[in-house]
Every structure is written in structure tokens, then in C-alpha cells.
Coordinates of C-alpha atoms in Angstrom, one line a residue:
M1 CA -0.6 30.4 3.4
K2 CA 1.4 27.5 5.0
L3 CA -0.6 24.3 4.5
S4 CA -0.5 21.5 7.0
L5 CA -1.8 18.9 4.6
L6 CA 0.3 16.0 3.5
F7 CA 0.2 16.6 -0.3
L8 CA 0.0 13.1 -1.6
L9 CA -2.0 12.7 -4.7
L10 CA -2.8 9.2 -5.8
I11 CA -5.0 8.7 -8.8
G12 CA -6.4 5.3 -9.5
A13 CA -7.7 4.8 -13.0
I14 CA -9.4 1.5 -13.1
L15 CA -9.1 0.2 -16.7
L16 CA -11.8 -1.7 -18.6
P17 CA -11.9 -2.9 -22.2
A18 CA -11.9 -0.1 -24.7
M19 CA -15.3 1.5 -25.5
S20 CA -16.4 3.2 -28.6
Q21 CA -16.4 6.8 -27.2
A22 CA -13.1 8.7 -27.0
A23 CA -12.0 9.8 -23.6
I24 CA -12.5 13.4 -22.6
D25 CA -9.6 15.3 -21.1
I26 CA -10.5 17.4 -18.1
E27 CA -8.5 19.6 -15.8
F28 CA -9.1 19.3 -12.0
R29 CA -8.0 21.8 -9.4
V30 CA -8.2 21.2 -5.6
T31 CA -8.2 24.3 -3.4
E32 CA -8.2 24.7 0.3
M33 CA -9.8 27.9 1.7
D34 CA -9.1 29.1 5.2
T35 CA -12.3 30.9 6.3
A36 CA -10.7 32.4 9.4
A37 CA -7.8 34.0 7.6
N38 CA -9.9 34.6 4.4
E39 CA -7.1 33.0 2.3
S40 CA -7.0 30.2 -0.2
A41 CA -4.2 28.1 -1.5
L42 CA -3.9 25.7 -4.4
V43 CA -3.4 22.1 -3.3
I44 CA -2.8 20.8 -6.8
S45 CA -4.0 20.8 -10.4
D46 CA -3.6 18.4 -13.2
S47 CA -5.4 16.8 -16.1
I48 CA -6.8 13.3 -16.7
A49 CA -8.7 11.6 -19.5
I50 CA -12.0 10.2 -18.2
K51 CA -14.3 7.8 -19.9
V52 CA -17.5 5.9 -19.2
G53 CA -16.6 2.4 -17.8
N54 CA -13.7 3.6 -15.7
S55 CA -13.5 5.2 -12.3
Y56 CA -10.9 7.6 -10.9
H57 CA -9.8 8.1 -7.3
I58 CA -7.8 11.1 -6.1
F59 CA -6.1 11.0 -2.6
T60 CA -4.8 14.4 -1.4
G61 CA -3.9 14.3 2.3
P62 CA -7.2 14.3 4.4
L63 CA -9.3 14.5 1.2
T64 CA -10.4 11.8 -1.2
I65 CA -12.1 12.5 -4.5
S66 CA -13.8 9.9 -6.6
I67 CA -15.1 10.5 -10.1
Y68 CA -17.5 8.0 -11.7
P69 CA -18.4 8.7 -15.4
L70 CA -22.1 7.8 -16.1
Y71 CA -22.7 8.4 -19.8
Q72 CA -21.0 10.3 -22.6
A73 CA -22.1 12.3 -25.6
K74 CA -20.0 13.8 -28.4
D75 CA -18.7 16.8 -26.5
S76 CA -19.9 16.2 -23.0
I77 CA -19.8 13.7 -20.2
R78 CA -22.0 13.2 -17.2
F79 CA -20.4 11.8 -14.0
Q80 CA -20.9 11.5 -10.3
V81 CA -18.2 13.2 -8.2
E82 CA -17.8 12.5 -4.5
I83 CA -15.6 14.2 -1.9
V84 CA -14.8 12.4 1.4
T85 CA -12.7 13.6 4.4
L86 CA -10.6 11.0 6.3
S87 CA -11.6 9.6 9.6
P88 CA -12.3 10.1 12.5
N89 CA -14.5 13.0 11.4
I90 CA -15.8 11.7 8.0
V91 CA -17.7 14.2 5.9
T92 CA -19.1 13.4 2.5
A93 CA -20.4 15.5 -0.4
S94 CA -21.5 14.2 -3.7
D95 CA -23.3 15.4 -6.8
E96 CA -24.0 14.5 -10.4
K97 CA -22.4 16.9 -12.9
T98 CA -22.3 17.4 -16.7
L99 CA -19.2 18.8 -18.3
T100 CA -19.4 20.4 -21.8
K101 CA -16.9 22.5 -23.7
G102 CA -16.4 26.0 -22.2
Q103 CA -18.0 25.1 -18.8
Q104 CA -16.6 24.6 -15.4
V105 CA -18.2 22.8 -12.4
S106 CA -17.2 22.7 -8.8
L107 CA -18.0 20.9 -5.5
K108 CA -17.3 22.2 -2.0
L109 CA -16.9 20.4 1.3
N110 CA -16.3 21.7 4.9
G111 CA -13.0 20.4 6.3
K112 CA -11.2 20.6 9.7
N113 CA -10.5 23.9 11.5
G114 CA -12.8 25.9 9.4
S115 CA -11.3 25.1 6.1
I116 CA -13.3 24.5 3.0
Y117 CA -12.2 22.3 0.1
E118 CA -13.2 23.1 -3.4
V119 CA -12.8 20.8 -6.4
M120 CA -13.1 22.4 -9.8
L121 CA -13.3 20.5 -13.1
R122 CA -13.4 21.7 -16.7
P123 CA -12.9 20.1 -20.2
L124 CA -9.7 20.8 -22.0
S125 CA -9.8 22.2 -25.5
Q126 CA -7.2 21.2 -28.1
T127 CA -5.3 24.4 -27.3
D128 CA -5.3 23.6 -23.6
R129 CA -3.9 20.2 -24.3
Q130 CA -0.8 21.8 -25.8
K131 CA -0.1 23.7 -22.7
P132 CA 1.5 22.2 -19.6
I133 CA -0.8 21.9 -16.6
A134 CA 0.5 23.6 -13.5
Q135 CA 1.5 21.0 -10.9
E136 CA 3.1 23.1 -8.2
T137 CA 1.3 24.4 -5.2
D138 CA 1.2 27.8 -3.5
A139 CA 3.7 28.9 -0.8
N140 CA 6.5 26.7 -2.2
E141 CA 4.8 23.6 -0.9
E142 CA 5.8 20.3 -2.5
S143 CA 3.4 18.4 -4.6
I144 CA 3.8 14.6 -4.8
H145 CA 1.9 13.3 -7.7
F146 CA 1.1 9.6 -8.2
I147 CA -0.9 8.0 -11.0
F148 CA -2.1 4.5 -10.5
S149 CA -3.6 2.4 -13.2
F150 CA -5.1 -1.0 -12.7
K151 CA -7.9 -3.3 -13.7
R152 CA -11.3 -3.1 -12.1
D153 CA -11.8 -5.8 -9.4
S154 CA -8.1 -6.7 -9.3
M155 CA -6.3 -7.0 -6.0
A156 CA -5.0 -3.5 -6.4
D157 CA -8.6 -2.2 -6.4
Y158 CA -9.2 -4.1 -3.1
H159 CA -6.1 -2.6 -1.4
L160 CA -6.3 0.9 -2.8
P161 CA -7.0 2.6 0.6
L162 CA -4.0 0.8 2.1
F163 CA -1.7 2.0 -0.6
G164 CA -2.7 5.6 0.1
A165 CA -2.2 5.2 3.8
Y166 CA 1.1 3.6 3.4
L167 CA 2.4 6.4 1.1
E168 CA 1.3 9.0 3.6
K169 CA 3.3 7.2 6.3
I170 CA 6.4 6.8 4.2
D171 CA 6.2 10.4 3.0
K172 CA 6.4 11.7 6.6
L173 CA 9.3 9.4 7.3
L174 CA 11.2 10.5 4.2
K175 CA 10.8 14.2 5.1
A176 CA 12.0 13.6 8.6
Q177 CA 14.9 11.4 7.8
F178 CA 16.1 12.4 4.4
R179 CA 15.1 16.1 4.6
F180 CA 14.1 16.7 1.0
Y181 CA 11.0 18.1 -0.7
Y182 CA 10.1 17.5 -4.3
S183 CA 7.7 18.2 -7.1
D184 CA 7.6 15.3 -9.4
K185 CA 5.2 12.9 -11.1
I186 CA 5.3 9.1 -10.8
A187 CA 3.3 6.6 -12.9
F188 CA 2.5 3.2 -11.6
A189 CA 1.0 0.2 -13.3
L190 CA -0.4 -2.6 -11.2
Y191 CA -1.2 -5.9 -12.9
D192 CA -1.8 -9.5 -11.9
K193 CA 0.0 -11.0 -14.9
P194 CA 2.6 -9.9 -17.5
E195 CA 1.6 -7.0 -19.7
E196 CA 3.3 -6.0 -23.0
G197 CA 6.0 -3.4 -22.6
L198 CA 6.6 -4.1 -18.9
Y199 CA 9.5 -6.1 -17.5
W200 CA 7.9 -9.0 -15.6
D201 CA 9.7 -10.1 -12.5
K202 CA 8.2 -13.2 -10.9
T203 CA 9.9 -12.9 -7.6
F204 CA 10.0 -9.1 -7.1
P205 CA 6.6 -7.5 -7.2
I206 CA 8.1 -4.2 -8.5
S207 CA 10.0 -3.5 -11.6
F208 CA 11.3 -0.7 -13.9
D209 CA 10.2 0.2 -17.5
P210 CA 13.7 1.4 -18.7
A211 CA 12.6 2.2 -22.2
H212 CA 10.5 5.1 -21.1
R213 CA 12.4 6.0 -18.0
G214 CA 9.2 5.4 -16.2
M215 CA 8.3 2.8 -13.6
A216 CA 5.9 -0.1 -13.5
M217 CA 4.9 -1.9 -10.4
I218 CA 4.2 -5.6 -11.1
Y219 CA 1.5 -6.4 -8.6
S220 CA 1.8 -9.9 -7.0
R221 CA -1.5 -11.3 -5.8
L222 CA 0.3 -13.5 -3.3
D223 CA 2.8 -11.0 -1.9
F224 CA 1.0 -7.8 -1.3
P225 CA 2.8 -6.7 1.9
K226 CA 6.2 -6.9 0.2
A227 CA 4.8 -4.9 -2.7
A228 CA 3.6 -2.1 -0.4
T229 CA 7.0 -2.0 1.4
F230 CA 8.9 -1.5 -1.8
L231 CA 6.7 1.4 -2.9
T232 CA 9.4 3.4 -1.0
A233 CA 11.7 2.7 -3.9
Y234 CA 9.5 4.8 -6.2
L235 CA 9.4 7.7 -3.8
L236 CA 13.2 7.8 -3.8
Y237 CA 13.3 7.2 -7.5
S238 CA 11.3 10.4 -8.0
N239 CA 12.9 12.4 -5.3
W240 CA 16.5 12.0 -6.4
G241 CA 16.0 11.7 -10.2
Y242 CA 16.6 8.8 -12.5
S243 CA 19.6 7.4 -10.7
H244 CA 21.4 4.1 -10.7
P245 CA 19.0 1.2 -10.1
F246 CA 21.3 -0.1 -7.3
L247 CA 20.8 3.1 -5.3
V248 CA 17.1 3.2 -6.0
W249 CA 16.5 -0.2 -4.5
S250 CA 19.1 0.0 -1.7
A251 CA 17.9 3.4 -0.5
A252 CA 14.3 2.0 -0.5
G253 CA 15.4 -0.2 2.3
F254 CA 16.7 2.7 4.4
I255 CA 13.5 2.8 6.5
D256 CA 13.0 -0.9 6.6
E257 CA 15.7 -1.6 9.1
P258 CA 18.0 -3.4 6.6
H259 CA 20.9 -3.7 9.2
F260 CA 18.8 -6.1 11.2
F261 CA 17.9 -8.3 8.3
A262 CA 21.4 -8.1 6.8
M263 CA 22.8 -9.1 10.2
K264 CA 20.5 -12.1 10.3
Q265 CA 21.6 -13.2 6.9
Y266 CA 25.3 -12.5 7.7
S267 CA 25.0 -14.5 10.9
S268 CA 23.6 -17.5 9.0
G269 CA 26.6 -17.5 6.6
V270 CA 25.1 -15.7 3.6
R271 CA 27.6 -13.4 1.9
I272 CA 26.5 -10.9 -0.8
D273 CA 28.8 -8.4 -2.5
P274 CA 26.8 -5.2 -3.2
Q275 CA 29.0 -4.5 -6.2
D276 CA 27.4 -7.4 -7.9
Y277 CA 24.2 -5.3 -8.0
F278 CA 25.7 -2.2 -9.6
K279 CA 23.7 -2.9 -12.7
P280 CA 20.1 -2.6 -14.0
R281 CA 17.5 -4.5 -12.0
P282 CA 16.6 -7.0 -14.7
E283 CA 20.1 -8.3 -14.6
W284 CA 20.1 -9.1 -10.9
K285 CA 20.2 -12.8 -10.0
G286 CA 19.3 -14.9 -7.0
D287 CA 16.8 -14.6 -4.2
P288 CA 15.7 -11.0 -3.4
D289 CA 15.0 -11.9 0.2
K290 CA 18.8 -12.6 0.5
Y291 CA 20.4 -9.8 -1.4
T292 CA 18.0 -6.9 -0.8
P293 CA 18.9 -6.5 3.0
F294 CA 22.6 -6.4 2.1
I295 CA 22.4 -3.7 -0.6
A296 CA 20.0 -1.6 1.5
S297 CA 22.2 -2.0 4.6
F298 CA 25.3 -0.9 2.6
T299 CA 23.5 2.2 1.5
K300 CA 22.3 3.0 5.0
H301 CA 25.8 2.6 6.2
L302 CA 27.0 5.2 3.7
I303 CA 24.3 7.6 4.9
E304 CA 25.1 7.1 8.6
K305 CA 28.8 7.5 8.1
F306 CA 28.9 10.5 5.7
G307 CA 25.6 12.2 6.3
I308 CA 22.5 12.5 4.3
D309 CA 23.5 15.7 2.4
R310 CA 26.8 14.3 1.2
F311 CA 25.1 11.1 0.2
K312 CA 22.5 12.9 -1.8
I313 CA 25.2 14.7 -3.8
F314 CA 26.9 11.4 -4.4
Y315 CA 23.5 9.9 -5.4
Q316 CA 22.7 12.7 -7.9
D317 CA 26.2 12.5 -9.4
C318 CA 25.6 8.8 -10.1
N319 CA 22.9 9.6 -12.6
G320 CA 23.4 7.3 -15.6
L321 CA 26.6 5.8 -14.5
T322 CA 27.3 2.1 -15.0
D323 CA 30.1 1.9 -12.4
L324 CA 29.9 3.6 -9.0
N325 CA 33.5 3.0 -7.9
D326 CA 34.8 6.4 -9.2
A327 CA 31.9 8.3 -7.6
M328 CA 32.6 6.7 -4.3
S329 CA 36.2 7.6 -4.3
K330 CA 35.3 11.1 -5.4
H331 CA 32.7 11.8 -2.8
F332 CA 33.7 9.7 0.1
G333 CA 37.5 9.6 -0.3
Q334 CA 37.5 5.8 0.0
S335 CA 37.5 3.0 -2.5
Y336 CA 34.6 0.7 -2.7
Q337 CA 36.6 -2.1 -1.2
S338 CA 37.5 0.0 1.8
L339 CA 33.9 1.1 2.3
K340 CA 32.8 -2.5 2.0
E341 CA 35.2 -3.7 4.7
D342 CA 34.0 -0.9 7.1
W343 CA 30.4 -2.0 6.4
T344 CA 31.0 -5.8 7.0
K345 CA 32.8 -5.0 10.3
M346 CA 29.8 -2.9 11.4
L347 CA 27.5 -5.7 10.4
A348 CA 29.4 -8.4 12.2
G349 CA 29.0 -6.5 15.5
Y350 CA 25.5 -5.0 14.9
R351 CA 23.2 -5.4 17.9
P352 CA 19.9 -3.5 17.4
K353 CA 18.0 -2.1 20.3
K354 CA 14.3 -2.7 20.8
A355 CA 13.5 1.0 20.3
L356 CA 15.1 0.9 16.9
I357 CA 13.4 -2.2 15.4
G358 CA 10.3 -2.5 17.6
G359 CA 8.3 0.2 15.7
Y360 CA 9.1 -1.5 12.3
A361 CA 8.0 -4.8 13.7
E362 CA 4.7 -3.3 14.8
L363 CA 4.2 -1.8 11.4
Q364 CA 4.6 -5.2 9.8
F365 CA 2.5 -7.0 12.4
D366 CA -0.4 -4.6 12.9
F367 CA -0.5 -2.5 9.7
M368 CA 0.8 -4.7 7.0
T369 CA 0.0 -8.1 8.7
D370 CA 3.3 -9.4 7.2
F371 CA 3.9 -12.0 9.9
K372 CA 6.8 -13.6 8.0
R373 CA 8.8 -10.3 8.1
A374 CA 7.8 -9.4 11.7
L375 CA 8.7 -12.9 12.9
P376 CA 12.6 -12.6 13.1
I377 CA 12.3 -9.3 14.9
Y378 CA 10.0 -10.6 17.6
E379 CA 12.2 -13.7 17.9
Y380 CA 15.2 -11.4 18.5
L381 CA 13.4 -9.2 20.9
S382 CA 11.9 -12.1 23.0
N383 CA 15.4 -13.6 23.3
L384 CA 17.0 -10.2 24.1
K385 CA 15.0 -9.9 27.3
A386 CA 13.4 -13.0 28.8
E387 CA 10.7 -11.1 30.6
D388 CA 9.5 -9.2 27.5
Y389 CA 6.3 -11.2 27.3
Q390 CA 4.6 -8.9 24.9
S391 CA 7.3 -9.5 22.3
G392 CA 7.1 -13.2 23.1
L393 CA 3.4 -13.2 22.6
K394 CA 3.7 -11.6 19.2
Y395 CA 6.5 -13.9 18.3
A396 CA 4.2 -16.9 19.1
M397 CA 1.4 -15.3 17.0
C398 CA 3.8 -14.8 14.1
L399 CA 4.8 -18.5 14.3
Y400 CA 1.1 -19.5 14.4
N401 CA 0.2 -17.3 11.5
T402 CA 3.1 -18.7 9.4
G403 CA 2.1 -22.3 10.1
S404 CA 4.6 -23.2 12.8
Y405 CA 2.0 -24.5 15.2
D406 CA 4.2 -26.6 17.5
E407 CA 6.8 -23.8 17.8
A408 CA 4.0 -21.4 18.6
A409 CA 2.7 -23.7 21.3
K410 CA 6.1 -23.8 23.0
I411 CA 6.3 -20.0 23.2
F412 CA 2.7 -19.8 24.6
E413 CA 3.6 -22.5 27.2
K414 CA 6.6 -20.5 28.3
I415 CA 4.6 -17.3 28.7
I416 CA 1.9 -19.1 30.7
R417 CA 4.6 -20.8 32.9
Y418 CA 6.3 -17.5 33.9
Q419 CA 3.6 -14.9 33.9
D420 CA 0.2 -14.4 35.4
T421 CA -2.0 -15.5 32.6
T422 CA -5.5 -14.7 31.3
A423 CA -8.1 -16.9 29.6
E424 CA -6.9 -15.5 26.2
Y425 CA -3.4 -17.0 26.6
H426 CA -4.8 -20.5 27.2
Y427 CA -7.2 -20.0 24.3
L428 CA -4.3 -19.1 22.0
L429 CA -2.4 -22.1 23.3
G430 CA -5.4 -24.3 22.6
N431 CA -5.5 -23.0 19.0
A432 CA -1.8 -23.8 18.5
Y433 CA -2.3 -27.3 20.0
L434 CA -5.4 -27.9 17.9
S435 CA -3.8 -26.8 14.6
A436 CA -0.8 -29.0 15.4
G437 CA -3.0 -32.0 16.0
H438 CA -2.7 -32.3 19.8
I439 CA -6.4 -32.5 20.3
K440 CA -6.3 -33.6 24.0
K441 CA -4.0 -30.8 25.0
A442 CA -6.1 -28.3 23.0
E443 CA -9.2 -29.5 24.9
Q444 CA -7.5 -29.0 28.2
S445 CA -6.4 -25.5 27.3
Y446 CA -9.9 -24.5 26.3
E447 CA -11.2 -25.9 29.5
R448 CA -8.7 -23.9 31.4
A449 CA -9.7 -20.7 29.5
L450 CA -13.3 -21.3 30.5
Q451 CA -12.3 -21.8 34.2
L452 CA -10.6 -18.4 34.1
D453 CA -13.5 -16.8 32.2
S454 CA -16.8 -18.6 32.0
T455 CA -18.1 -16.1 29.4
Y456 CA -15.4 -16.8 26.8
S457 CA -17.5 -17.4 23.7
Q458 CA -14.7 -18.5 21.4
A459 CA -13.4 -21.0 23.9
Y460 CA -16.9 -22.6 24.1
L461 CA -16.9 -22.7 20.2
K462 CA -13.5 -24.4 20.0
A463 CA -14.2 -26.9 22.8
G464 CA -17.5 -27.7 21.1
Q465 CA -15.8 -28.4 17.8
I466 CA -13.5 -30.9 19.5
D467 CA -16.5 -32.5 21.2
F468 CA -18.3 -32.8 17.9
Y469 CA -15.2 -34.2 16.2
E470 CA -14.8 -36.8 19.0
G471 CA -18.5 -37.8 18.7
R472 CA -19.7 -36.2 21.9
T473 CA -22.6 -34.5 20.0
A474 CA -24.9 -33.7 23.0
K475 CA -22.0 -32.0 24.8
A476 CA -21.0 -30.2 21.7
E477 CA -24.5 -28.9 21.3
R478 CA -24.5 -27.4 24.8
R479 CA -21.1 -25.8 24.1
F480 CA -22.4 -24.1 20.9
M481 CA -25.4 -22.8 22.7
N482 CA -23.1 -21.3 25.4
A483 CA -20.9 -19.9 22.7
L484 CA -23.8 -18.0 21.1
G485 CA -25.2 -17.0 24.5
W486 CA -21.9 -15.4 25.6
S487 CA -21.1 -13.8 22.2
P488 CA -20.3 -10.1 22.6
D489 CA -22.5 -7.5 20.9
G490 CA -21.3 -7.1 17.3
G491 CA -19.5 -10.4 17.5
I492 CA -19.2 -13.1 14.8
Y493 CA -22.2 -15.4 15.1
S494 CA -22.5 -17.2 11.8
D495 CA -19.8 -19.7 12.6
I496 CA -21.6 -20.6 15.8
Y497 CA -25.0 -20.8 14.1
F498 CA -23.8 -23.4 11.6
E499 CA -21.8 -25.5 14.2
W500 CA -24.9 -25.5 16.5
A501 CA -27.1 -26.4 13.6
A502 CA -24.9 -29.3 12.6
A503 CA -25.0 -30.7 16.1
L504 CA -28.8 -30.3 16.3
R505 CA -29.2 -32.0 12.9
A506 CA -27.1 -34.9 14.2
L507 CA -29.3 -35.1 17.2
G508 CA -32.4 -35.2 15.0
N509 CA -33.7 -31.7 15.6
E510 CA -34.1 -30.7 12.0
S511 CA -36.5 -27.8 12.5
K512 CA -34.3 -25.9 14.9
A513 CA -31.3 -26.7 12.8
D514 CA -33.0 -25.1 9.8
S515 CA -33.8 -22.0 11.8
L516 CA -30.2 -21.6 12.9
T517 CA -28.9 -22.1 9.4
T518 CA -31.2 -19.3 8.1
L519 CA -30.0 -17.0 10.9
G520 CA -26.4 -18.0 10.2
L521 CA -26.7 -17.0 6.5
T522 CA -28.3 -13.7 7.4
Q523 CA -25.7 -12.8 9.9
A524 CA -22.9 -13.8 7.5
K525 CA -24.4 -11.5 4.8
N526 CA -24.7 -8.6 7.2
K527 CA -21.1 -8.9 8.3
A528 CA -19.7 -9.2 4.8
D529 CA -21.8 -6.2 3.6
A530 CA -20.7 -4.1 6.5
Y531 CA -17.0 -5.0 6.3
P532 CA -16.3 -6.1 2.7
D533 CA -12.5 -5.7 3.1
I534 CA -12.1 -8.1 6.0
L535 CA -11.3 -11.6 4.6
I536 CA -12.6 -13.6 7.5
Y537 CA -16.1 -12.3 6.9
R538 CA -15.8 -13.4 3.2
I539 CA -14.8 -16.9 4.5
F540 CA -17.8 -17.0 6.8
L541 CA -20.1 -15.9 4.0
G542 CA -18.7 -18.5 1.6
E543 CA -19.1 -21.2 4.2
A544 CA -22.7 -19.9 4.8
Y545 CA -23.6 -20.3 1.2
L546 CA -21.9 -23.7 1.2
N547 CA -24.0 -24.8 4.2
T548 CA -27.2 -23.6 2.5
N549 CA -26.5 -25.5 -0.7
Q550 CA -25.6 -22.4 -2.8
P551 CA -22.3 -23.4 -4.3
H552 CA -22.2 -20.8 -7.0
N553 CA -22.5 -18.0 -4.5
A554 CA -20.0 -19.7 -2.2
L555 CA -17.5 -20.0 -5.1
S556 CA -17.3 -16.3 -5.8
H557 CA -16.4 -15.3 -2.2
L558 CA -14.1 -18.3 -1.5
S559 CA -12.2 -17.8 -4.7
F560 CA -11.5 -14.2 -3.8
V561 CA -10.2 -15.3 -0.4
E562 CA -8.0 -17.9 -2.0
L563 CA -6.1 -15.3 -3.9
N564 CA -5.6 -13.1 -0.8
E565 CA -5.4 -15.0 2.4
T566 CA -1.8 -15.8 3.4
R567 CA -2.4 -17.2 7.0
P568 CA -2.1 -21.0 6.7
Y569 CA -4.9 -21.8 9.0
Y570 CA -7.5 -19.6 7.2
A571 CA -6.0 -20.4 3.8
G572 CA -6.5 -24.1 4.6
R573 CA -10.0 -23.5 5.8
T574 CA -10.7 -21.7 2.5
L575 CA -9.2 -24.5 0.4
L576 CA -11.3 -27.1 2.3
A577 CA -14.5 -25.1 1.6
L578 CA -13.6 -24.7 -2.1
G579 CA -13.1 -28.5 -2.3
K580 CA -16.6 -29.0 -0.8
T581 CA -18.0 -26.3 -3.2
N582 CA -16.6 -28.1 -6.2
D583 CA -18.0 -31.4 -5.0
L584 CA -21.5 -29.8 -4.9
L585 CA -20.9 -28.4 -8.4
G586 CA -20.0 -31.9 -9.7
E587 CA -16.4 -30.9 -10.3
R588 CA -14.8 -33.9 -8.5
N589 CA -11.3 -33.6 -10.0
A590 CA -11.1 -29.9 -8.9
A591 CA -12.4 -30.9 -5.4
L592 CA -9.7 -33.5 -5.1
Q593 CA -7.0 -31.0 -6.0
Y594 CA -8.2 -28.7 -3.2
Y595 CA -8.3 -31.5 -0.7
R596 CA -4.7 -32.5 -1.5
R597 CA -3.6 -28.9 -1.1
V598 CA -5.1 -28.9 2.4
I599 CA -3.3 -32.1 3.3
N600 CA 0.1 -31.0 1.8
G601 CA 0.0 -27.5 3.1
K602 CA 0.2 -25.9 6.6
S603 CA -3.5 -26.2 7.3
G604 CA -4.9 -27.1 10.8
A605 CA -4.9 -30.8 11.8
L606 CA -8.7 -31.1 11.8
Q607 CA -8.8 -29.6 8.3
K608 CA -6.3 -32.1 7.1
N609 CA -8.3 -35.0 8.7
E610 CA -11.5 -33.9 7.1
A611 CA -9.8 -33.4 3.7
K612 CA -8.5 -37.0 3.9
E613 CA -12.1 -38.3 4.5
L614 CA -13.4 -36.2 1.6
I615 CA -10.9 -37.7 -0.8
I616 CA -12.5 -41.0 -0.1
K617 CA -16.1 -39.9 0.1
P618 CA -17.3 -36.7 -1.8
F619 CA -18.9 -33.9 0.2
H620 CA -22.7 -33.6 0.3
S621 CA -24.8 -30.8 1.6
R622 CA -25.8 -31.2 5.2
K623 CA -29.4 -30.4 4.4

């Protein structure tokens, strides 16, 4: 039976300190049954050692399997197993099972188009362990097998679903553009700090473990989008064997539009010789943001010039070589120097079209939220065609989300000047003005937004914040009331509750302020519980605990956001709240460090001003 599934299997084993019980090896098999055709096909089978205190996650196309060991005896283990289909039609089945020697347990779940998924698990005996577990699928289907290991509650844990979604997307692109299928197994290790036996690269979030011919991904807390992008390298590493590291990394950039980024570097005067990187990755020197586009672009040029099939033969022939020059002459009929000259000529005249790079920019902007990487593309597209206001709008938003507030304001001004505008454009311009410190201009922009849309809740909120900052407390209180009144169903209310409460408290209405504060905390909790992966809700909940004099609760949420939030405005807001939290905890020195980071970073102007005041006078609870 020809399966339509994307056979990506991603196992996440979340590691905890060693426990006294030994792990139990189990085999798992995933089968898809087509009830209409009365046929079944093996999706994949493999073995894994499970142990109480760890959890295991299996991603196989539209199916997710989670195994949570509960307790363990000498020869048995009890666990909860859960099967979930992907959205939009999410179906879940779960049960508690006990595995003992000689037994097999299974769990079934109805899928799409009449199919049924069955997961079977059984303990492995000593004899079983000596036999290889089948890892191929029926009907000559490929089986991509990923094993992830990482520590519980690490950033990898937080982003696990995104890794799976990204790998699925890349898998489809690789099949379409590289035309290969494969059956291999890749092991990843994701850590937030150096671990013994792994090469630690402080600037590149991914690295090789050459001693075991395996791979280790060094997870960077502060650079997650780049880490996800370079997961492509591992797919290629598996697909084409243990080839030269130069080709692994350069081919990884094939899908990431390297010609564009190399062209940008080339135009700015940067010159990199790819031959300098014909050596193992740990020996590379310099800034990867500079040399990676060049080596990826050079590889893509070879593929475009000679074809993917010829390139793959060349690639496979390079297995274990330390010098690629002979292989290039053999397979391409040109010396490296000649190929390099052809490539640099191409690069000097390269002018990408929107259709070519627009999709990649959208991936970075919408899916990965890597505004730094999307920024040069939207800058190029907005300059390519003056009336391309959508690219201009995203260019401005990239500037804003990377802390270039004045530059963002100029682009918003240009869009408003030449296009029929909405209240949202004036609101965005107001945000850029406010973050840059142009308070009067920001106020005017919010007023204009409200003229165009008198129900614009967030414009009322921002205008009220300016009024409160300027000492117009009664006017601010009315603004906050309107902001709450016009908030859409399901909107974010906690921010408004606390701003309104602060204004009322300043006006002497303590009773109503207390009621709003309670409502704000409740709403913040509800939002964070419903959407635990959205950082802004964690910020609001941390601030809610701060405003209700619960600094210990605030600290746990704000510290998490500090490690993950990369947008300067929200990062500054988080640092400011952490400073206040430490003041309430009596940690004045720590608080001062946070306030200085706000002042010296790319935080918003009002955040900087408040931090300067708090350096002089410690923060005290409003209540």
C-alpha cells in the first residue's frame, strides 16, 4: 500500500538524573490500517529504553505518540501512553498500560480517510537485544528516524513541536528539490551548556561529534531560529552519508537562499574563499554569519550548473577526503579556481526576484519569527518595487522588532504618505515613535488611529499610558476604561486592568483599583494556562504577580521569558519587571543590574526612563 504519510519520526527523550532502577528496553511498532482497502502497512519500528522520570515523544507524520513511565518493578513497568493526531482534526486516545516480559500491549486511534493507527509495544529480552530491529517500512517507503535527547524543562522541551513541524517542512523540500529518499538514523543531543564528549561551539548552535561519526546539536538558548534553520544540515548529513563537513554545511544552505545573503555580503566588500573551509568544522574560524552564505552559495552554484544527480555523485565520492580539488576536476571537468571564478561572476550580477526569496522571508517572519534574518530580504523587496507596501510594512516591522525604532518610523511614515491607510498603520507608527522616545508624535499617531477607528482598544491603551506618564491621570483613567470596553472577545485584558487600577489608585479610588487588580491576575492566569507557549502571556502573568506583590511567582515566569524573548521591546519590558521583582525580594544589586541592562539595551524609551528612576529609588509594590 502506498502511504501518503510524511515518515518523520522524532523521539524526544527528556533526561533526568539517574535513578536506581535500570531502564527497560521496549520495541514499538506503528502500523496504519486502511479499512476501505482492508490493508495495513508498517510505518516504522524501533526500540527505546524507557525509565521512570523520563518522558518520550514520537512524531510520525500526522501522528504523535507520548509515553510517560509511572512506576517500575523488577521486570515490569507501568506507563501512560497517548496518541494524538495533528490539527485541524485533533483526535486523542490515551490509556495506562503495564509491560512485563513476554507481553505485548497496543493502542488504536481512528485517523483520516478511514485509516486506523495502531501502536504496539513489548519488552525486549536479552536475545531480542542482540537482533537488529527492523527500521524499514512497507512498499519501499523511506523511513527517516530522528532521536532527540534533552533535559526536562530546557528550551528544547519548550520548542519540541516546532522542531517537528520544521523537519516536516524541510523533508518535503528536500524530496522535491534534491530527489532522494533514504533510510537512516540520526541522533541529536540538545544542551544549554557544554557537555562532556561534545564539541562546544559558542557561535554556531550545531556541531559534530567526530569521534563517533555521530552528530550533536548544541542548543543555543538565545539563538533558537538559527538552530532550527541549520537542522537541514543533519538531514543532508544522513541522506548523503558521512561526507566532507564543508559539503554538509554548505548544502544545508541550499534551501535558505544563500545566493541572496552571499550577494549582500559580497556587495558590502566581504570576500570569503570557500576553499578555506575544506576542513573539519571545529577548525573553521571567523563569523559564521559571514562565511556560511558564501560556502552555501558556492555549493548551490555547483548544483545549478551541473545538476543535482551529478552533484550527488561528486558528493558521495568525497566521503572521507581532506582535499576536494581532485574530486572537482574529476566530476566537473574544471579546477576549483575556475569554478570559483564562475561563481563570483554569478554572484556579482545576482539579482533575485521576489518570487524566489519572498517565500523564504515569510518563513523567517511568520514561522520562525527570525526578524533579523528576514529584515534584509524585505529591505531588498521594498526597494525593488516602491509600491510594494506589504514588503515595506514587514520591513518596518522587522526594523521595529530588532530595535531600530527610528528607522521603522520612517518606513511607516512613507507607507502612510503614499497609501490609503488604516488605524493599524497609525498605531504601528505610534509604537515606533513611542519606543524611540518621540512621545508627542506617538500621542498624535494614536489620536489619528482613534479618529479612523474609535473602537481601537490598543490605541486607547497606548494613549492612556502616555497620559499617565505625562501626569494627566484623569484622562488616562478614561482611556483605560475605553480600552477595556472596546477589547475584542478573547483579547488581552490583564494589561488594561493593571493600568486602569494604577490610574484609579492615583486618583484615590483604592476599592475599585483592588477589584481591577484581582481581575487582572485572574485573566493573566487564564491566558497563560490556555497558551503556555506564547511568551507575551508569560510576561503579562509575571507582571500580574508583580503587581499583586507575589515576587517569587513573578520571578519564575519572567526568568523563563528572559531566556527566550529576542524582540528588544518585550525583552526590555521583561528586564524592567525582573528589576522590580528583585527589588521586592530585597536583591537590590541584582535589581540595579537589570535596570542598567534596560538602559543600555534597545528597550523602549519609557522603559529606559522608568529604569533610570528606579536606579535612584527602589521599586515598591503599588499596593
